[in-house]
Every structure is written in C-alpha cells, then in structure tokens.
Short mmCIF file of C-alpha atoms in Angstrom, two decimals:
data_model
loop_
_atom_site.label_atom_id
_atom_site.label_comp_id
_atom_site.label_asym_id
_atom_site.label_seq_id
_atom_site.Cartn_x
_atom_site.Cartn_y
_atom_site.Cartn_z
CA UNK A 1285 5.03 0.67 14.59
CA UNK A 1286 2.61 3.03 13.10
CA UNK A 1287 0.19 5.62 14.77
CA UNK A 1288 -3.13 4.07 14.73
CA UNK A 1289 -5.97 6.39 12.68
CA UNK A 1290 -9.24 6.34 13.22
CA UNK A 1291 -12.32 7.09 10.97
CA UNK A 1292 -15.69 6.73 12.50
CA UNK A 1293 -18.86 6.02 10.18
CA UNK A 1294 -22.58 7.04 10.94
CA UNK A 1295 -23.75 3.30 11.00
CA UNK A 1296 -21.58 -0.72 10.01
CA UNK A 1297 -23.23 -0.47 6.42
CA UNK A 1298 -21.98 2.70 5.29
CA UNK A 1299 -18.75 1.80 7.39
CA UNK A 1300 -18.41 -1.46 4.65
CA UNK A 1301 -19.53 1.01 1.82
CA UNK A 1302 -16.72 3.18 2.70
CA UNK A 1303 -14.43 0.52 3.10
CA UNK A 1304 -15.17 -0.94 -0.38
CA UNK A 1305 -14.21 2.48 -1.78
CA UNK A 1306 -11.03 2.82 0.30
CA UNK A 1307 -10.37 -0.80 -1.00
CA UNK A 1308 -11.03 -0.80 -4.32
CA UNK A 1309 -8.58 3.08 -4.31
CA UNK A 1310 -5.90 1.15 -2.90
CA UNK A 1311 -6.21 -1.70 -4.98
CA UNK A 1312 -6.43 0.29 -8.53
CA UNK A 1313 -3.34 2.50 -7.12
CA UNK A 1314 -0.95 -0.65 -6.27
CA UNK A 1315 -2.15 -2.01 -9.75
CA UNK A 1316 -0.78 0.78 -11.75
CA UNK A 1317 1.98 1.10 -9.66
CA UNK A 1318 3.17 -2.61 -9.78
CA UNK A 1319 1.18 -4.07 -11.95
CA UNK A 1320 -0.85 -6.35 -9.10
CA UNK A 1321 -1.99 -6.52 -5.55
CA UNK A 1322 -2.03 -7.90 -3.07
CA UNK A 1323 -5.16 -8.27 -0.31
CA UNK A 1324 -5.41 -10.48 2.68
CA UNK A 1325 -9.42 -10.69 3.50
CA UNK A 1326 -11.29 -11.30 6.72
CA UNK A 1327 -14.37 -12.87 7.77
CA UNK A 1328 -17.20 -12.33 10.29
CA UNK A 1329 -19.88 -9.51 9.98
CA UNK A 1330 -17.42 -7.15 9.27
CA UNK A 1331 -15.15 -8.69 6.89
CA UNK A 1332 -17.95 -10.40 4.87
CA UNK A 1333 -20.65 -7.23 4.41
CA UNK A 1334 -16.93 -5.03 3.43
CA UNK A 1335 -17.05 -7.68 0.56
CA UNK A 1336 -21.19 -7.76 -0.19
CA UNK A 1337 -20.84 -3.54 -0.61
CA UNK A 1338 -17.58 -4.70 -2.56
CA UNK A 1339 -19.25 -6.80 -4.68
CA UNK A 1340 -22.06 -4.10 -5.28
CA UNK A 1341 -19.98 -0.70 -5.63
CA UNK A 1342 -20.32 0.61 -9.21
CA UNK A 1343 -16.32 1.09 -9.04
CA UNK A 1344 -15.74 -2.65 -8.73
CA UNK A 1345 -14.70 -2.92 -12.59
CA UNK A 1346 -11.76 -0.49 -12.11
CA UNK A 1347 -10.37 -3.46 -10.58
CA UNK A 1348 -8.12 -5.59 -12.44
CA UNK A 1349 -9.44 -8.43 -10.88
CA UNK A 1350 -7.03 -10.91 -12.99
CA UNK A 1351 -3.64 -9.10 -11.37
CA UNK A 1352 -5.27 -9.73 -7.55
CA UNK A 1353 -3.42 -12.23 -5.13
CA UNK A 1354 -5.89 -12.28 -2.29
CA UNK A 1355 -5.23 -14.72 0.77
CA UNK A 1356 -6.55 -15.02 4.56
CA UNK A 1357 -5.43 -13.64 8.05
CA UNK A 1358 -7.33 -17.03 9.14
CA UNK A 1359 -9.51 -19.79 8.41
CA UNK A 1360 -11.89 -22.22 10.59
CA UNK A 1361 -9.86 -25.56 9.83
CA UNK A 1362 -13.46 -27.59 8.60
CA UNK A 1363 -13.91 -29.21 5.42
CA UNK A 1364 -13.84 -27.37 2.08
CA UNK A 1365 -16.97 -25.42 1.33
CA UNK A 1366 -18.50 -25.54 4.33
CA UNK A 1367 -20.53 -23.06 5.07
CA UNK A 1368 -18.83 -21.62 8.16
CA UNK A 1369 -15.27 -21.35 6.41
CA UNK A 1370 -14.28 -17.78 5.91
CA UNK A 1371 -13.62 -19.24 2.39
CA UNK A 1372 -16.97 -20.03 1.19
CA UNK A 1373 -18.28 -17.26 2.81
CA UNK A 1374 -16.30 -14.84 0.58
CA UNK A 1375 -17.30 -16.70 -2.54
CA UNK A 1376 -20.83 -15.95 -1.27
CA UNK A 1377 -20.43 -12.66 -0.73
CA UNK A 1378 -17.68 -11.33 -3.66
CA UNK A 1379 -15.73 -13.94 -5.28
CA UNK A 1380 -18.02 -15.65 -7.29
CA UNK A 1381 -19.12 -12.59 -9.24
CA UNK A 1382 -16.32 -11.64 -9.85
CA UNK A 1383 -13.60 -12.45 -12.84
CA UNK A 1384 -11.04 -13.69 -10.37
CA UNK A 1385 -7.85 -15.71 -11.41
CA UNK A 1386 -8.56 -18.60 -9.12
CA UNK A 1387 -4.38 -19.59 -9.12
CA UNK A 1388 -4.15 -16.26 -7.60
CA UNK A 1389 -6.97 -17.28 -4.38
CA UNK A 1390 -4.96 -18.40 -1.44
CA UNK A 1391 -7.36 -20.06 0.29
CA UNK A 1392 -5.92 -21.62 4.03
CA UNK A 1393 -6.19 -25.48 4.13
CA UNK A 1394 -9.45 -27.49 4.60
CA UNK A 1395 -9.29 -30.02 6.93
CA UNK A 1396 -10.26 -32.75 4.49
CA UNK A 1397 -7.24 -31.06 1.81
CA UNK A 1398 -3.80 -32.68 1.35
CA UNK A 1399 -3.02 -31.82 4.89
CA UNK A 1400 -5.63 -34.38 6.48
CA UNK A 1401 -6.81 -33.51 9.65
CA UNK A 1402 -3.06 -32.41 11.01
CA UNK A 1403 -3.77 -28.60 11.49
CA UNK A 1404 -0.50 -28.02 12.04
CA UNK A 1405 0.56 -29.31 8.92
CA UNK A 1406 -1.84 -26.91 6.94
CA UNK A 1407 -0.34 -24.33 9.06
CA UNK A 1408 2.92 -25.22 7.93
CA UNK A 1409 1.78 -25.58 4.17
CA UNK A 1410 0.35 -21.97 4.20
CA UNK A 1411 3.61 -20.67 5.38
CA UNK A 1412 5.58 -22.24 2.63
CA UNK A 1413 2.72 -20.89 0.17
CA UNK A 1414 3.35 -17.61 1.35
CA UNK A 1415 6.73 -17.60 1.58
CA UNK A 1416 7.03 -19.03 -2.29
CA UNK A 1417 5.17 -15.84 -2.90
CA UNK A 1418 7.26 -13.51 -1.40
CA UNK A 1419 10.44 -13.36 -3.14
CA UNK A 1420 13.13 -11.19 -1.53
CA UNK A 1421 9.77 -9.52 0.39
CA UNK A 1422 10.44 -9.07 4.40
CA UNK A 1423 12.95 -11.80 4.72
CA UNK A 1424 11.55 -14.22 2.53
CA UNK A 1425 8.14 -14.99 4.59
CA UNK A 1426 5.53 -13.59 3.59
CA UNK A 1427 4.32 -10.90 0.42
CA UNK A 1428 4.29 -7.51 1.01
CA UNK A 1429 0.61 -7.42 1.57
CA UNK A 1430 -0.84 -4.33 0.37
CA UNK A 1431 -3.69 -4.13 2.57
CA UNK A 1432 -4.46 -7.10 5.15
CA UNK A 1433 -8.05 -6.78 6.74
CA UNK A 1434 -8.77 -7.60 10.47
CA UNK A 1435 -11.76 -7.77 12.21
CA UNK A 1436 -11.88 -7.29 15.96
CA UNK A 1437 -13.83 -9.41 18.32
CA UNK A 1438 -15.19 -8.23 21.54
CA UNK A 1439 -12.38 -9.95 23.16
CA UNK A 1440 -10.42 -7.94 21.02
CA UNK A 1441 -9.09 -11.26 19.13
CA UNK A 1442 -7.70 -11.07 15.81
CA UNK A 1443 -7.39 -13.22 13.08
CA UNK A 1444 -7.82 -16.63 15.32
CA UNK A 1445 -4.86 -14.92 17.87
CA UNK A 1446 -6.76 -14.84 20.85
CA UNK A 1447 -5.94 -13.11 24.35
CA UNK A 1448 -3.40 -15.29 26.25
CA UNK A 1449 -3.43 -18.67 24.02
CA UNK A 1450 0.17 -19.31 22.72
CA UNK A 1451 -0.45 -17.99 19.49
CA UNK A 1452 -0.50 -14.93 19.99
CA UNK A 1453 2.68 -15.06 21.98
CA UNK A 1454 4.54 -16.65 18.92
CA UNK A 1455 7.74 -14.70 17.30
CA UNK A 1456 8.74 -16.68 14.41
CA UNK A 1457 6.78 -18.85 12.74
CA UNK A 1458 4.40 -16.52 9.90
CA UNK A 1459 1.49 -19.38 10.34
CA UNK A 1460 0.28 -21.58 13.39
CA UNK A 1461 -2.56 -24.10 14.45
CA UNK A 1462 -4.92 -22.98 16.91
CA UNK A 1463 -6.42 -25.45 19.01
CA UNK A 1464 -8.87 -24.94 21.92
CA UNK A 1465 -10.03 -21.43 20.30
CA UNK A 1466 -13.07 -20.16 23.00
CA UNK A 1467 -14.92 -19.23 19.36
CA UNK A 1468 -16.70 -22.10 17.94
CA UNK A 1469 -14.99 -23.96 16.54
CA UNK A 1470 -12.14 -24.85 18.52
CA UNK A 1471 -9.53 -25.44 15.50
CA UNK A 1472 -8.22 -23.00 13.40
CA UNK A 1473 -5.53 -21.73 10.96
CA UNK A 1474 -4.20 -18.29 11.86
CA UNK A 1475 -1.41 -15.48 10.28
CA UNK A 1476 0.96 -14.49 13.34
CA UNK A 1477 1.12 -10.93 14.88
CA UNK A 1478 5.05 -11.22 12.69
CA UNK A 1479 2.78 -12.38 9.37
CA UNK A 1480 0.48 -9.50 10.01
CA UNK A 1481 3.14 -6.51 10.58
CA UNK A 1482 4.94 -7.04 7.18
CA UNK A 1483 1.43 -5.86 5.35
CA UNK A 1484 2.14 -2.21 3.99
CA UNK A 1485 -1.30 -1.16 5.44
CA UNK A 1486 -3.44 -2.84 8.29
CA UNK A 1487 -6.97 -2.02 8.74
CA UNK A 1488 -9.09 -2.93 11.66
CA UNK A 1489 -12.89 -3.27 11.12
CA UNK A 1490 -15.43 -2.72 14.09
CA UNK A 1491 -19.03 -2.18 14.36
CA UNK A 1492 -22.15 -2.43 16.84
CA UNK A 1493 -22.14 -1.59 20.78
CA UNK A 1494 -20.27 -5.08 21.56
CA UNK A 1495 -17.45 -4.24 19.80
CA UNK A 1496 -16.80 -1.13 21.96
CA UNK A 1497 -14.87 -2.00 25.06
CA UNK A 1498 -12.63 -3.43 22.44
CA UNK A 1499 -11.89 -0.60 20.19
CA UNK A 1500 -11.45 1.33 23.84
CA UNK A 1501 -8.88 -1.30 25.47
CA UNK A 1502 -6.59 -1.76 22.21
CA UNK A 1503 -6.68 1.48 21.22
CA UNK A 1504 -5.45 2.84 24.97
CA UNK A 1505 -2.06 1.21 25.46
CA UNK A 1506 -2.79 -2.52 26.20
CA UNK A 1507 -0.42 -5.01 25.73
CA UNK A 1508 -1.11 -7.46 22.78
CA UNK A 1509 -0.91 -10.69 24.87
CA UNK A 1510 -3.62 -9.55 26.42
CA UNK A 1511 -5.84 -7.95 23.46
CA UNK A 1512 -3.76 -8.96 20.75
CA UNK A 1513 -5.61 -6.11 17.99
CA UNK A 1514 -3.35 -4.04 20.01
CA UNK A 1515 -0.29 -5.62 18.46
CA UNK A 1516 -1.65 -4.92 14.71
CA UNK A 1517 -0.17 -2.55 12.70
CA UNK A 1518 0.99 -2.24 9.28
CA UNK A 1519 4.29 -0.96 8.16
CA UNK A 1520 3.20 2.40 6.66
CA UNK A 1521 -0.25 2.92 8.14
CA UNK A 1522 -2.49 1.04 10.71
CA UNK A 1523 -5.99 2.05 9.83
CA UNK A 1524 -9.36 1.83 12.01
CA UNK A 1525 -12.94 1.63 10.59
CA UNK A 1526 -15.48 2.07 13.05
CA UNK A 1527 -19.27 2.82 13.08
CA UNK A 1528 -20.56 5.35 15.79
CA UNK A 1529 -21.80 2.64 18.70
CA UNK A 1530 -18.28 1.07 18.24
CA UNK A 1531 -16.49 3.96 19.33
CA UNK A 1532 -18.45 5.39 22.08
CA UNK A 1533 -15.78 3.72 24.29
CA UNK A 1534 -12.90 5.92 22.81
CA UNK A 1535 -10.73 8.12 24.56
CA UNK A 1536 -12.00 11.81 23.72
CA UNK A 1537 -8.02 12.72 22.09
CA UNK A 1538 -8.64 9.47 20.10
CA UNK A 1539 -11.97 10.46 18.30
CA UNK A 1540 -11.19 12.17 15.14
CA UNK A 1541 -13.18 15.84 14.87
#
C-alpha cells in the first residue's frame, strides 16, 4: 500500500488542466520507456472534463496515440452509444479527435453486445480481455496499468464499488456485475478493489464542496467496505487531485503547504 499524496488546485478546471499535463508526462515517459501505455479512464465530471482539457492541451501530439491501450475502471451496462455510457462520453470529449488505434480501446460490454443482457457475463468477458492482455503481468489478470483514473463520489464510491454492496467486498475475481447500484442506473460493470491495486499509479479525482466529506473520510483511516476510495491505491504511488472546496474537509497534516 502506498502513502496517499495530495495536490490541491485553485478551482476543478485548472485541476483537469493539470491533470491532462500530469497525464500526457506519464504517458510520453512509459512510451519511451516501453514502447506503449497503458491508461484506464473514468467518467463523471471529473473524469470526462480531465479528457475535454486533454483533448485541448497543446502537448496532446507528444502522445503516441497509436501505442495507447486505454480501458475502463467501469461502465453503465446500457446499450452501445448511449449517451450516458462512460464510453460515448469519452468519444465526446477526447477520443474522437484523436488518432486512436481503435483495437487498442477496451471498451466494457454494452448490454445489447455479444453478452446480451447477462451482466455478469460481460463482467466475465472483460476479465478474460484483460487478462489476454496481461501476459506474465500480476499473476496473469490484469495489465500493469500505468495510470488507472478514479473519480470519487460523495459517498466516496469508486468505479461502480459502492459502500457495503458485495462488490466491493470481493477478493478474487478482477471484474464483477453490479446490480442494485443507488446511482442511476442500477446495473453496472465494475474493475475490483484487486483489478485496481495492480495499476503502477492510481489517481483519485475530486472537485466541488460535495465531494468534501469524502476526500475527508477516505483520506482519515476508514475502512474500504465502508468508503471503498479508501481501499485505492496503486503499486508505486496513489495520487489525489483535488480543487480547493474539495479539500476544505482535510485533516490540517494532510493538506500539502
């Protein structure tokens, strides 16, 4: 488990702008390291205006965009393109204008896919996607994820792991079904708290006033059952973006100087 960090940003747009460039760093770095990377996105607010200032920072062509592997920590489980998928959302905001290798988008299951309407069969065929990606990489599961975005609800849910509901209580499998999510709507497709700890780096996004009795629970010592973004962290660093009203909640030895 890593030490959380925290970095605290005037207001949630230069937060994303910020974000972008910490992205895009991390992403050119792995690239000339490896010769690819690998990013698992986000949606909401947060996740989706990281990839609008994405899509308009002047660095974006330093990106290889070809040698990307990008997947999802979670996906509404409605038909494809619809608008509320986190999916077609990131299209919206980044992917379409961008020169993406589309064999290389990992998009979760639709619910009108191969898998039917059987979310725990898409659940099951995201795993084995995943774990046809990873190679020897943490046990044969899932890719070392270079960076794996998360954006925290003010439950302090994750992904679609939500306080107390059995997924976030599962050990072993890297992909589950969520059914009777309190977040419209109710069905869902969601990475594990296991899926989410092999990614090298993990970083939490949170902005606006309602996100701060979040931040201020996980970041204090709760357990994850109850606010599961207390159980992320990545393998070498856990990372959390916040904008000013987000943190106001923070423990004074937790805000950074």
């Amino acid at each position: 488990m890593t030490t959380p960090q925290v970095v605290v940003h005037r207001d949630k747009e230069l937060m994303a702008q910020a974000a972008a460039a910490r992205l895009i760093t991390k992403i050119v770095d792995a690239q000339a390291a490896r010769g690819y990377a690998s990013v698992v996105l986000t949606g909401g607010r947060n996740g989706n205006g990281l990839l609008a200032a994405l899509a308009a920072a002047p660095a974006r062509d330093a990106v290889d965009w070809s040698r990307l592997d990008l997947w999802w920590g979670d996906e509404r489980f409605l038909p494809d393109g619809d608008p509320e998928r986190n999916h077609t959302q990131a299209r919206q905001a980044l992917l379409d204008s961008v020169p993406v290798d589309p064999a290389r988008v990992h998009a979760m299951p639709a619910s009108d896919g191969p898998c039917g309407g059987d979310v725990e069969v898409a659940a099951e065929a995201y795993a084995a996607e995943l774990a046809a990606a990873a190679g020897t990489d943490n046990r044969g599961l899932v890719p070392s994820f270079d960076v794996l975005l998360l954006g925290v609800g003010p439950d302090t849910h994750i992904a679609s792991l939500f306080p107390e509901l059995p997924a976030v209580r599962e050990t072993e499998r890297t992909v589950v079904g969520v059914r009777g999510a309190p977040k419209p709507p109710p069905t869902r497709v969601s990475l594990t708290l296991p899926a989410i700890r092999a990614a090298r780096e993990v970083w939490l996004l949170a902005a606006g006033e309602d996100k701060a009795k979040a931040v201020a629970i996980a970041l204090s010592g709760a357990g994850e059952i109850q606010a599961p973004a207390a159980g992320a962290y990545g393998r070498s660093r856990t990372l959390w973006l916040l904008d000013r009203p987000a943190a106001t909640g923070l423990p004074r030895d937790l805000y950074p100087p």
